[in-house]
mmCIF file with all atom_site columns, C-alpha atoms in Angstrom:
data_model
loop_
_atom_site.group_PDB
_atom_site.id
_atom_site.type_symbol
_atom_site.label_atom_id
_atom_site.label_alt_id
_atom_site.label_comp_id
_atom_site.label_asym_id
_atom_site.label_entity_id
_atom_site.label_seq_id
_atom_site.pdbx_PDB_ins_code
_atom_site.Cartn_x
_atom_site.Cartn_y
_atom_site.Cartn_z
_atom_site.occupancy
_atom_site.B_iso_or_equiv
_atom_site.pdbx_formal_charge
_atom_site.auth_seq_id
_atom_site.auth_comp_id
_atom_site.auth_asym_id
_atom_site.auth_atom_id
_atom_site.pdbx_PDB_model_num
ATOM 1   C CA . MET A 1 1   ? 67.361  104.649 15.306 1.00 0.00 ? 16  MET A CA 1
ATOM 2   C CA . SER A 1 2   ? 69.531  106.505 17.844 1.00 0.00 ? 17  SER A CA 1
ATOM 3   C CA . GLU A 1 3   ? 69.132  103.637 20.321 1.00 0.00 ? 18  GLU A CA 1
ATOM 4   C CA . LEU A 1 4   ? 70.203  101.084 17.714 1.00 0.00 ? 19  LEU A CA 1
ATOM 5   C CA . GLY A 1 5   ? 73.100  103.347 16.819 1.00 0.00 ? 20  GLY A CA 1
ATOM 6   C CA . ARG A 1 6   ? 74.281  103.442 20.425 1.00 0.00 ? 21  ARG A CA 1
ATOM 7   C CA . ARG A 1 7   ? 74.110  99.661  20.582 1.00 0.00 ? 22  ARG A CA 1
ATOM 8   C CA . GLY A 1 8   ? 76.108  99.434  17.390 1.00 0.00 ? 23  GLY A CA 1
ATOM 9   C CA . VAL A 1 9   ? 78.823  101.665 18.809 1.00 0.00 ? 24  VAL A CA 1
ATOM 10  C CA . HIS A 1 10  ? 78.935  99.432  21.884 1.00 0.00 ? 25  HIS A CA 1
ATOM 11  C CA . ALA A 1 11  ? 79.243  96.234  19.878 1.00 0.00 ? 26  ALA A CA 1
ATOM 12  C CA . SER A 1 12  ? 81.990  97.684  17.672 1.00 0.00 ? 27  SER A CA 1
ATOM 13  C CA . GLY A 1 13  ? 84.231  97.701  20.731 1.00 0.00 ? 28  GLY A CA 1
ATOM 14  C CA . VAL A 1 14  ? 84.615  93.934  20.491 1.00 0.00 ? 29  VAL A CA 1
ATOM 15  C CA . GLY A 1 15  ? 87.462  94.492  18.059 1.00 0.00 ? 30  GLY A CA 1
ATOM 16  C CA . ILE A 1 16  ? 90.207  95.003  20.644 1.00 0.00 ? 31  ILE A CA 1
ATOM 17  C CA . PRO A 1 17  ? 89.366  91.951  22.803 1.00 0.00 ? 32  PRO A CA 1
ATOM 18  C CA . ALA A 1 18  ? 88.978  89.932  19.587 1.00 0.00 ? 33  ALA A CA 1
ATOM 19  C CA . LEU A 1 19  ? 92.483  90.858  18.472 1.00 0.00 ? 34  LEU A CA 1
ATOM 20  C CA . TYR A 1 20  ? 93.837  89.546  21.770 1.00 0.00 ? 35  TYR A CA 1
ATOM 21  C CA . LEU A 1 21  ? 91.775  86.354  21.745 1.00 0.00 ? 36  LEU A CA 1
ATOM 22  C CA . LEU A 1 22  ? 92.859  85.624  18.162 1.00 0.00 ? 37  LEU A CA 1
ATOM 23  C CA . GLY A 1 23  ? 96.504  86.069  19.147 1.00 0.00 ? 38  GLY A CA 1
ATOM 24  C CA . VAL A 1 24  ? 97.042  89.099  16.916 1.00 0.00 ? 39  VAL A CA 1
ATOM 25  C CA . VAL A 1 25  ? 98.176  91.274  19.831 1.00 0.00 ? 40  VAL A CA 1
ATOM 26  C CA . ASP A 1 26  ? 99.434  90.506  23.332 1.00 0.00 ? 41  ASP A CA 1
ATOM 27  C CA . TRP A 1 27  ? 98.110  92.020  26.564 1.00 0.00 ? 42  TRP A CA 1
ATOM 28  C CA . PRO A 1 28  ? 100.587 94.942  26.724 1.00 0.00 ? 43  PRO A CA 1
ATOM 29  C CA . GLU A 1 29  ? 99.550  95.829  23.188 1.00 0.00 ? 44  GLU A CA 1
ATOM 30  C CA . VAL A 1 30  ? 95.880  95.682  24.203 1.00 0.00 ? 45  VAL A CA 1
ATOM 31  C CA . ARG A 1 31  ? 96.692  98.214  26.902 1.00 0.00 ? 46  ARG A CA 1
ATOM 32  C CA . LEU A 1 32  ? 98.420  100.466 24.388 1.00 0.00 ? 47  LEU A CA 1
ATOM 33  C CA . LEU A 1 33  ? 95.444  100.277 22.008 1.00 0.00 ? 48  LEU A CA 1
ATOM 34  C CA . LEU A 1 34  ? 93.093  101.211 24.826 1.00 0.00 ? 49  LEU A CA 1
ATOM 35  C CA . VAL A 1 35  ? 95.311  104.125 25.840 1.00 0.00 ? 50  VAL A CA 1
ATOM 36  C CA . ALA A 1 36  ? 95.247  105.324 22.234 1.00 0.00 ? 51  ALA A CA 1
ATOM 37  C CA . LEU A 1 37  ? 91.456  105.009 22.218 1.00 0.00 ? 52  LEU A CA 1
ATOM 38  C CA . SER A 1 38  ? 91.212  106.945 25.481 1.00 0.00 ? 53  SER A CA 1
ATOM 39  C CA . VAL A 1 39  ? 93.426  109.717 24.121 1.00 0.00 ? 54  VAL A CA 1
ATOM 40  C CA . ALA A 1 40  ? 91.318  109.920 20.963 1.00 0.00 ? 55  ALA A CA 1
ATOM 41  C CA . VAL A 1 41  ? 87.997  110.193 22.802 1.00 0.00 ? 56  VAL A CA 1
ATOM 42  C CA . SER A 1 42  ? 89.514  112.716 25.209 1.00 0.00 ? 57  SER A CA 1
ATOM 43  C CA . ALA A 1 43  ? 90.431  114.900 22.239 1.00 0.00 ? 58  ALA A CA 1
ATOM 44  C CA . LEU A 1 44  ? 86.904  114.601 20.855 1.00 0.00 ? 59  LEU A CA 1
ATOM 45  C CA . GLU A 1 45  ? 85.407  115.521 24.227 1.00 0.00 ? 60  GLU A CA 1
ATOM 46  C CA . PHE A 1 46  ? 87.789  118.464 24.635 1.00 0.00 ? 61  PHE A CA 1
ATOM 47  C CA . VAL A 1 47  ? 86.656  119.845 21.298 1.00 0.00 ? 62  VAL A CA 1
ATOM 48  C CA . ARG A 1 48  ? 83.011  119.294 22.213 1.00 0.00 ? 63  ARG A CA 1
ATOM 49  C CA . LEU A 1 49  ? 82.969  120.499 25.818 1.00 0.00 ? 64  LEU A CA 1
ATOM 50  C CA . VAL A 1 50  ? 85.721  123.134 25.870 1.00 0.00 ? 65  VAL A CA 1
ATOM 51  C CA . LEU A 1 51  ? 85.725  124.442 22.300 1.00 0.00 ? 66  LEU A CA 1
ATOM 52  C CA . ASP A 1 52  ? 81.945  124.055 22.103 1.00 0.00 ? 67  ASP A CA 1
ATOM 53  C CA . TYR A 1 53  ? 81.866  122.200 18.790 1.00 0.00 ? 68  TYR A CA 1
ATOM 54  C CA . GLU A 1 54  ? 78.976  119.770 18.437 1.00 0.00 ? 69  GLU A CA 1
ATOM 55  C CA . TRP A 1 55  ? 79.981  116.647 16.527 1.00 0.00 ? 70  TRP A CA 1
ATOM 56  C CA . PRO A 1 56  ? 77.209  115.784 14.028 1.00 0.00 ? 71  PRO A CA 1
ATOM 57  C CA . LEU A 1 57  ? 76.856  112.184 15.210 1.00 0.00 ? 72  LEU A CA 1
ATOM 58  C CA . PHE A 1 58  ? 76.741  113.243 18.837 1.00 0.00 ? 73  PHE A CA 1
ATOM 59  C CA . ASP A 1 59  ? 73.400  114.951 18.397 1.00 0.00 ? 74  ASP A CA 1
ATOM 60  C CA . THR A 1 60  ? 71.962  111.687 17.066 1.00 0.00 ? 75  THR A CA 1
ATOM 61  C CA . LEU A 1 61  ? 73.492  109.190 19.487 1.00 0.00 ? 76  LEU A CA 1
ATOM 62  C CA . ALA A 1 62  ? 73.828  111.036 22.798 1.00 0.00 ? 77  ALA A CA 1
ATOM 63  C CA . ARG A 1 63  ? 71.414  111.085 25.692 1.00 0.00 ? 78  ARG A CA 1
ATOM 64  C CA . GLU A 1 64  ? 70.252  114.384 27.121 1.00 0.00 ? 79  GLU A CA 1
ATOM 65  C CA . TYR A 1 65  ? 72.292  114.104 30.333 1.00 0.00 ? 80  TYR A CA 1
ATOM 66  C CA . GLU A 1 66  ? 75.509  113.644 28.329 1.00 0.00 ? 81  GLU A CA 1
ATOM 67  C CA . ARG A 1 67  ? 75.323  116.990 26.565 1.00 0.00 ? 82  ARG A CA 1
ATOM 68  C CA . ASP A 1 68  ? 77.068  119.005 29.275 1.00 0.00 ? 83  ASP A CA 1
ATOM 69  C CA . ASN A 1 69  ? 79.131  116.167 30.763 1.00 0.00 ? 84  ASN A CA 1
ATOM 70  C CA . VAL A 1 70  ? 81.706  113.660 29.586 1.00 0.00 ? 85  VAL A CA 1
ATOM 71  C CA . ALA A 1 71  ? 79.780  111.434 27.186 1.00 0.00 ? 86  ALA A CA 1
ATOM 72  C CA . GLY A 1 72  ? 79.176  107.716 27.507 1.00 0.00 ? 87  GLY A CA 1
ATOM 73  C CA . TYR A 1 73  ? 81.473  106.748 24.627 1.00 0.00 ? 88  TYR A CA 1
ATOM 74  C CA . ALA A 1 74  ? 84.420  108.344 26.446 1.00 0.00 ? 89  ALA A CA 1
ATOM 75  C CA . LEU A 1 75  ? 83.536  106.630 29.736 1.00 0.00 ? 90  LEU A CA 1
ATOM 76  C CA . TYR A 1 76  ? 83.290  103.397 27.742 1.00 0.00 ? 91  TYR A CA 1
ATOM 77  C CA . ALA A 1 77  ? 86.924  103.783 26.671 1.00 0.00 ? 92  ALA A CA 1
ATOM 78  C CA . TYR A 1 78  ? 88.168  104.935 30.085 1.00 0.00 ? 93  TYR A CA 1
ATOM 79  C CA . SER A 1 79  ? 86.577  102.089 32.052 1.00 0.00 ? 94  SER A CA 1
ATOM 80  C CA . GLN A 1 80  ? 88.002  99.446  29.745 1.00 0.00 ? 95  GLN A CA 1
ATOM 81  C CA . THR A 1 81  ? 91.438  101.032 29.895 1.00 0.00 ? 96  THR A CA 1
ATOM 82  C CA . LEU A 1 82  ? 91.232  101.072 33.678 1.00 0.00 ? 97  LEU A CA 1
ATOM 83  C CA . VAL A 1 83  ? 90.436  97.388  34.073 1.00 0.00 ? 98  VAL A CA 1
ATOM 84  C CA . ALA A 1 84  ? 93.015  96.410  31.454 1.00 0.00 ? 99  ALA A CA 1
ATOM 85  C CA . PHE A 1 85  ? 95.763  98.078  33.497 1.00 0.00 ? 100 PHE A CA 1
ATOM 86  C CA . VAL A 1 86  ? 94.560  96.988  36.934 1.00 0.00 ? 101 VAL A CA 1
ATOM 87  C CA . PHE A 1 87  ? 93.598  93.380  36.242 1.00 0.00 ? 102 PHE A CA 1
ATOM 88  C CA . ALA A 1 88  ? 94.937  90.344  34.402 1.00 0.00 ? 103 ALA A CA 1
ATOM 89  C CA . PRO A 1 89  ? 93.190  89.223  31.181 1.00 0.00 ? 104 PRO A CA 1
ATOM 90  C CA . ALA A 1 90  ? 91.121  86.516  32.904 1.00 0.00 ? 105 ALA A CA 1
ATOM 91  C CA . VAL A 1 91  ? 89.553  89.229  35.054 1.00 0.00 ? 106 VAL A CA 1
ATOM 92  C CA . ALA A 1 92  ? 89.614  92.269  32.769 1.00 0.00 ? 107 ALA A CA 1
ATOM 93  C CA . LEU A 1 93  ? 88.291  90.645  29.591 1.00 0.00 ? 108 LEU A CA 1
ATOM 94  C CA . PRO A 1 94  ? 85.005  89.467  31.125 1.00 0.00 ? 109 PRO A CA 1
ATOM 95  C CA . GLY A 1 95  ? 84.397  92.957  32.492 1.00 0.00 ? 110 GLY A CA 1
ATOM 96  C CA . MET A 1 96  ? 85.126  94.505  29.115 1.00 0.00 ? 111 MET A CA 1
ATOM 97  C CA . LEU A 1 97  ? 82.880  92.063  27.254 1.00 0.00 ? 112 LEU A CA 1
ATOM 98  C CA . MET A 1 98  ? 80.029  92.574  29.705 1.00 0.00 ? 113 MET A CA 1
ATOM 99  C CA . LEU A 1 99  ? 80.057  96.231  28.691 1.00 0.00 ? 114 LEU A CA 1
ATOM 100 C CA . ILE A 1 100 ? 80.619  95.583  24.988 1.00 0.00 ? 115 ILE A CA 1
ATOM 101 C CA . VAL A 1 101 ? 78.055  92.783  24.580 1.00 0.00 ? 116 VAL A CA 1
ATOM 102 C CA . GLY A 1 102 ? 75.927  92.542  27.708 1.00 0.00 ? 117 GLY A CA 1
ATOM 103 C CA . ASP A 1 103 ? 75.021  96.213  28.015 1.00 0.00 ? 118 ASP A CA 1
ATOM 104 C CA . PRO A 1 104 ? 73.694  96.543  24.426 1.00 0.00 ? 119 PRO A CA 1
ATOM 105 C CA . VAL A 1 105 ? 71.552  93.425  24.887 1.00 0.00 ? 120 VAL A CA 1
ATOM 106 C CA . SER A 1 106 ? 70.156  94.792  28.128 1.00 0.00 ? 121 SER A CA 1
ATOM 107 C CA . GLY A 1 107 ? 69.635  98.236  26.630 1.00 0.00 ? 122 GLY A CA 1
ATOM 108 C CA . TYR A 1 108 ? 67.789  96.838  23.641 1.00 0.00 ? 123 TYR A CA 1
ATOM 109 C CA . LEU A 1 109 ? 65.387  94.944  25.893 1.00 0.00 ? 124 LEU A CA 1
ATOM 110 C CA . GLY A 1 110 ? 64.673  97.831  28.243 1.00 0.00 ? 125 GLY A CA 1
ATOM 111 C CA . ASP A 1 111 ? 66.429  101.118 28.815 1.00 0.00 ? 126 ASP A CA 1
ATOM 112 C CA . ASN A 1 112 ? 66.301  102.992 32.120 1.00 0.00 ? 127 ASN A CA 1
ATOM 113 C CA . ASP A 1 113 ? 66.351  106.664 32.937 1.00 0.00 ? 128 ASP A CA 1
ATOM 114 C CA . ALA A 1 114 ? 68.794  108.175 35.389 1.00 0.00 ? 129 ALA A CA 1
ATOM 115 C CA . GLY A 1 115 ? 67.861  107.301 38.954 1.00 0.00 ? 130 GLY A CA 1
ATOM 116 C CA . SER A 1 116 ? 65.496  104.473 37.993 1.00 0.00 ? 131 SER A CA 1
ATOM 117 C CA . ALA A 1 117 ? 66.054  100.716 37.834 1.00 0.00 ? 132 ALA A CA 1
ATOM 118 C CA . LYS A 1 118 ? 65.507  98.408  34.872 1.00 0.00 ? 133 LYS A CA 1
ATOM 119 C CA . GLN A 1 119 ? 62.815  95.755  34.904 1.00 0.00 ? 134 GLN A CA 1
ATOM 120 C CA . ALA A 1 120 ? 63.606  92.487  36.707 1.00 0.00 ? 135 ALA A CA 1
ATOM 121 C CA . GLY A 1 121 ? 63.292  90.432  33.528 1.00 0.00 ? 136 GLY A CA 1
ATOM 122 C CA . VAL A 1 122 ? 65.810  92.602  31.694 1.00 0.00 ? 137 VAL A CA 1
ATOM 123 C CA . LEU A 1 123 ? 68.220  92.357  34.608 1.00 0.00 ? 138 LEU A CA 1
ATOM 124 C CA . GLY A 1 124 ? 67.831  88.588  34.555 1.00 0.00 ? 139 GLY A CA 1
ATOM 125 C CA . VAL A 1 125 ? 68.817  88.464  30.897 1.00 0.00 ? 140 VAL A CA 1
ATOM 126 C CA . MET A 1 126 ? 71.753  90.786  31.576 1.00 0.00 ? 141 MET A CA 1
ATOM 127 C CA . PHE A 1 127 ? 72.955  88.500  34.360 1.00 0.00 ? 142 PHE A CA 1
ATOM 128 C CA . LEU A 1 128 ? 72.736  85.366  32.210 1.00 0.00 ? 143 LEU A CA 1
ATOM 129 C CA . VAL A 1 129 ? 74.543  86.996  29.279 1.00 0.00 ? 144 VAL A CA 1
ATOM 130 C CA . CYS A 1 130 ? 77.289  88.305  31.558 1.00 0.00 ? 145 CYS A CA 1
ATOM 131 C CA . PHE A 1 131 ? 77.677  84.945  33.284 1.00 0.00 ? 146 PHE A CA 1
ATOM 132 C CA . ALA A 1 132 ? 78.026  83.230  29.897 1.00 0.00 ? 147 ALA A CA 1
ATOM 133 C CA . LEU A 1 133 ? 80.668  85.771  28.871 1.00 0.00 ? 148 LEU A CA 1
ATOM 134 C CA . ALA A 1 134 ? 82.681  85.415  32.074 1.00 0.00 ? 149 ALA A CA 1
ATOM 135 C CA . ALA A 1 135 ? 82.579  81.680  32.741 1.00 0.00 ? 150 ALA A CA 1
ATOM 136 C CA . PRO A 1 136 ? 84.924  80.597  29.905 1.00 0.00 ? 151 PRO A CA 1
ATOM 137 C CA . PHE A 1 137 ? 87.609  82.940  31.229 1.00 0.00 ? 152 PHE A CA 1
ATOM 138 C CA . THR A 1 138 ? 87.221  82.309  34.947 1.00 0.00 ? 153 THR A CA 1
ATOM 139 C CA . THR A 1 139 ? 86.946  78.520  34.685 1.00 0.00 ? 154 THR A CA 1
ATOM 140 C CA . ALA A 1 140 ? 90.009  78.388  32.419 1.00 0.00 ? 155 ALA A CA 1
ATOM 141 C CA . VAL A 1 141 ? 92.316  79.691  35.151 1.00 0.00 ? 156 VAL A CA 1
ATOM 142 C CA . THR A 1 142 ? 90.748  78.244  38.318 1.00 0.00 ? 157 THR A CA 1
ATOM 143 C CA . PRO A 1 143 ? 89.069  75.036  39.535 1.00 0.00 ? 158 PRO A CA 1
ATOM 144 C CA . LEU A 1 144 ? 85.547  74.763  38.125 1.00 0.00 ? 159 LEU A CA 1
ATOM 145 C CA . PRO A 1 145 ? 83.605  75.655  41.327 1.00 0.00 ? 160 PRO A CA 1
ATOM 146 C CA . VAL A 1 146 ? 85.744  78.733  41.916 1.00 0.00 ? 161 VAL A CA 1
ATOM 147 C CA . GLY A 1 147 ? 85.531  79.769  38.290 1.00 0.00 ? 162 GLY A CA 1
ATOM 148 C CA . LEU A 1 148 ? 81.746  79.472  38.246 1.00 0.00 ? 163 LEU A CA 1
ATOM 149 C CA . ALA A 1 149 ? 81.438  81.395  41.515 1.00 0.00 ? 164 ALA A CA 1
ATOM 150 C CA . ALA A 1 150 ? 83.677  84.131  40.115 1.00 0.00 ? 165 ALA A CA 1
ATOM 151 C CA . ALA A 1 151 ? 81.552  84.324  36.970 1.00 0.00 ? 166 ALA A CA 1
ATOM 152 C CA . VAL A 1 152 ? 78.431  84.655  39.122 1.00 0.00 ? 167 VAL A CA 1
ATOM 153 C CA . ALA A 1 153 ? 80.019  87.437  41.182 1.00 0.00 ? 168 ALA A CA 1
ATOM 154 C CA . GLY A 1 154 ? 81.248  89.283  38.102 1.00 0.00 ? 169 GLY A CA 1
ATOM 155 C CA . ALA A 1 155 ? 77.873  88.989  36.377 1.00 0.00 ? 170 ALA A CA 1
ATOM 156 C CA . ALA A 1 156 ? 76.129  90.210  39.526 1.00 0.00 ? 171 ALA A CA 1
ATOM 157 C CA . GLY A 1 157 ? 78.392  93.258  39.707 1.00 0.00 ? 172 GLY A CA 1
ATOM 158 C CA . ALA A 1 158 ? 77.810  94.102  36.058 1.00 0.00 ? 173 ALA A CA 1
ATOM 159 C CA . THR A 1 159 ? 74.053  93.591  36.385 1.00 0.00 ? 174 THR A CA 1
ATOM 160 C CA . LEU A 1 160 ? 73.885  95.867  39.403 1.00 0.00 ? 175 LEU A CA 1
ATOM 161 C CA . ALA A 1 161 ? 75.888  98.549  37.586 1.00 0.00 ? 176 ALA A CA 1
ATOM 162 C CA . ASP A 1 162 ? 73.706  98.198  34.501 1.00 0.00 ? 177 ASP A CA 1
ATOM 163 C CA . GLY A 1 163 ? 70.432  98.195  36.369 1.00 0.00 ? 178 GLY A CA 1
ATOM 164 C CA . LEU A 1 164 ? 70.699  101.552 38.064 1.00 0.00 ? 179 LEU A CA 1
ATOM 165 C CA . LYS A 1 165 ? 72.165  104.886 37.009 1.00 0.00 ? 180 LYS A CA 1
ATOM 166 C CA . PRO A 1 166 ? 72.462  106.831 40.270 1.00 0.00 ? 181 PRO A CA 1
ATOM 167 C CA . VAL A 1 167 ? 72.565  110.611 40.234 1.00 0.00 ? 182 VAL A CA 1
ATOM 168 C CA . VAL A 1 168 ? 75.333  112.029 42.446 1.00 0.00 ? 183 VAL A CA 1
ATOM 169 C CA . ALA A 1 169 ? 75.503  115.785 42.964 1.00 0.00 ? 184 ALA A CA 1
ATOM 170 C CA . GLY A 1 170 ? 73.480  116.254 39.791 1.00 0.00 ? 185 GLY A CA 1
ATOM 171 C CA . TYR A 1 171 ? 75.792  114.052 37.720 1.00 0.00 ? 186 TYR A CA 1
ATOM 172 C CA . VAL A 1 172 ? 74.522  110.781 36.239 1.00 0.00 ? 187 VAL A CA 1
ATOM 173 C CA . VAL A 1 173 ? 76.880  107.875 36.998 1.00 0.00 ? 188 VAL A CA 1
ATOM 174 C CA . ASP A 1 174 ? 76.762  106.186 33.603 1.00 0.00 ? 189 ASP A CA 1
ATOM 175 C CA . ASP A 1 175 ? 77.005  102.390 33.401 1.00 0.00 ? 190 ASP A CA 1
ATOM 176 C CA . ASN A 1 176 ? 79.657  102.740 30.698 1.00 0.00 ? 191 ASN A CA 1
ATOM 177 C CA . ALA A 1 177 ? 81.944  103.772 33.542 1.00 0.00 ? 192 ALA A CA 1
ATOM 178 C CA . THR A 1 178 ? 80.802  101.257 36.140 1.00 0.00 ? 193 THR A CA 1
ATOM 179 C CA . ILE A 1 179 ? 80.156  97.903  34.430 1.00 0.00 ? 194 ILE A CA 1
ATOM 180 C CA . PRO A 1 180 ? 83.775  96.790  33.762 1.00 0.00 ? 195 PRO A CA 1
ATOM 181 C CA . PRO A 1 181 ? 85.180  97.714  37.205 1.00 0.00 ? 196 PRO A CA 1
ATOM 182 C CA . ALA A 1 182 ? 82.136  96.286  39.020 1.00 0.00 ? 197 ALA A CA 1
ATOM 183 C CA . ALA A 1 183 ? 82.449  93.007  37.127 1.00 0.00 ? 198 ALA A CA 1
ATOM 184 C CA . ALA A 1 184 ? 86.215  92.791  37.586 1.00 0.00 ? 199 ALA A CA 1
ATOM 185 C CA . ALA A 1 185 ? 85.902  93.565  41.298 1.00 0.00 ? 200 ALA A CA 1
ATOM 186 C CA . GLY A 1 186 ? 83.341  90.780  41.759 1.00 0.00 ? 201 GLY A CA 1
ATOM 187 C CA . ILE A 1 187 ? 85.553  88.236  40.010 1.00 0.00 ? 202 ILE A CA 1
ATOM 188 C CA . THR A 1 188 ? 88.597  89.345  41.975 1.00 0.00 ? 203 THR A CA 1
ATOM 189 C CA . LEU A 1 189 ? 86.818  89.064  45.319 1.00 0.00 ? 204 LEU A CA 1
ATOM 190 C CA . VAL A 1 190 ? 86.017  85.419  44.635 1.00 0.00 ? 205 VAL A CA 1
ATOM 191 C CA . PHE A 1 191 ? 89.561  84.680  43.476 1.00 0.00 ? 206 PHE A CA 1
ATOM 192 C CA . VAL A 1 192 ? 91.012  86.328  46.571 1.00 0.00 ? 207 VAL A CA 1
ATOM 193 C CA . ALA A 1 193 ? 88.581  84.525  48.871 1.00 0.00 ? 208 ALA A CA 1
ATOM 194 C CA . ALA A 1 194 ? 89.501  81.204  47.259 1.00 0.00 ? 209 ALA A CA 1
ATOM 195 C CA . GLY A 1 195 ? 93.083  81.468  48.444 1.00 0.00 ? 210 GLY A CA 1
ATOM 196 C CA . PRO A 1 196 ? 96.619  82.565  47.564 1.00 0.00 ? 211 PRO A CA 1
ATOM 197 C CA . GLY A 1 197 ? 97.018  79.751  45.030 1.00 0.00 ? 212 GLY A CA 1
ATOM 198 C CA . LEU A 1 198 ? 95.079  81.863  42.534 1.00 0.00 ? 213 LEU A CA 1
ATOM 199 C CA . SER A 1 199 ? 97.664  84.624  42.354 1.00 0.00 ? 214 SER A CA 1
ATOM 200 C CA . GLY A 1 200 ? 98.418  83.627  38.752 1.00 0.00 ? 215 GLY A CA 1
ATOM 201 C CA . ALA A 1 201 ? 94.813  84.201  37.721 1.00 0.00 ? 216 ALA A CA 1
ATOM 202 C CA . LEU A 1 202 ? 95.069  87.703  39.148 1.00 0.00 ? 217 LEU A CA 1
ATOM 203 C CA . GLY A 1 203 ? 98.323  88.403  37.370 1.00 0.00 ? 218 GLY A CA 1
ATOM 204 C CA . LEU A 1 204 ? 100.283 88.680  40.600 1.00 0.00 ? 219 LEU A CA 1
#
């Protein structure tokens, strides 16, 4: 049940991108919503880690390595806020959706412990889901070959981030922190390599 609960929390994050895609809010307002979310989760983590209050739901949904570190739900908010401020919507939204949608699908099919990789089949599904999420955005702002290549690069970055949780100095690098920036970086690299004519797609 805790695993399904974590996936549900992930999927609930689709609300903010959905508001933008439906035209309810503009991109600056998306950024403000994500800042508000980041402030809220920071307050929750301050109470938990500094004031030593254990939120009831945390005990059910958290992994063991999160108990003494910043939890995955906070990293989830921070990473999306980061890409929203650094990248244009055509780059940031795929990275956000790969975390919101792709990661729960991958996690449902096969979770991985810190320091170990997921199975190849699960990574393949993750890549395909992420590619399908990215392609509509990247092909909408660039010529089709460039857009498809960017979607491939973004999906590859997200899949790599999802597939392995490295342990650095005893701290688990959670994929909630790494999937959006890895995906956005992959897309951006292709856009940059394709030439200066794509500055609009990068929000420059």
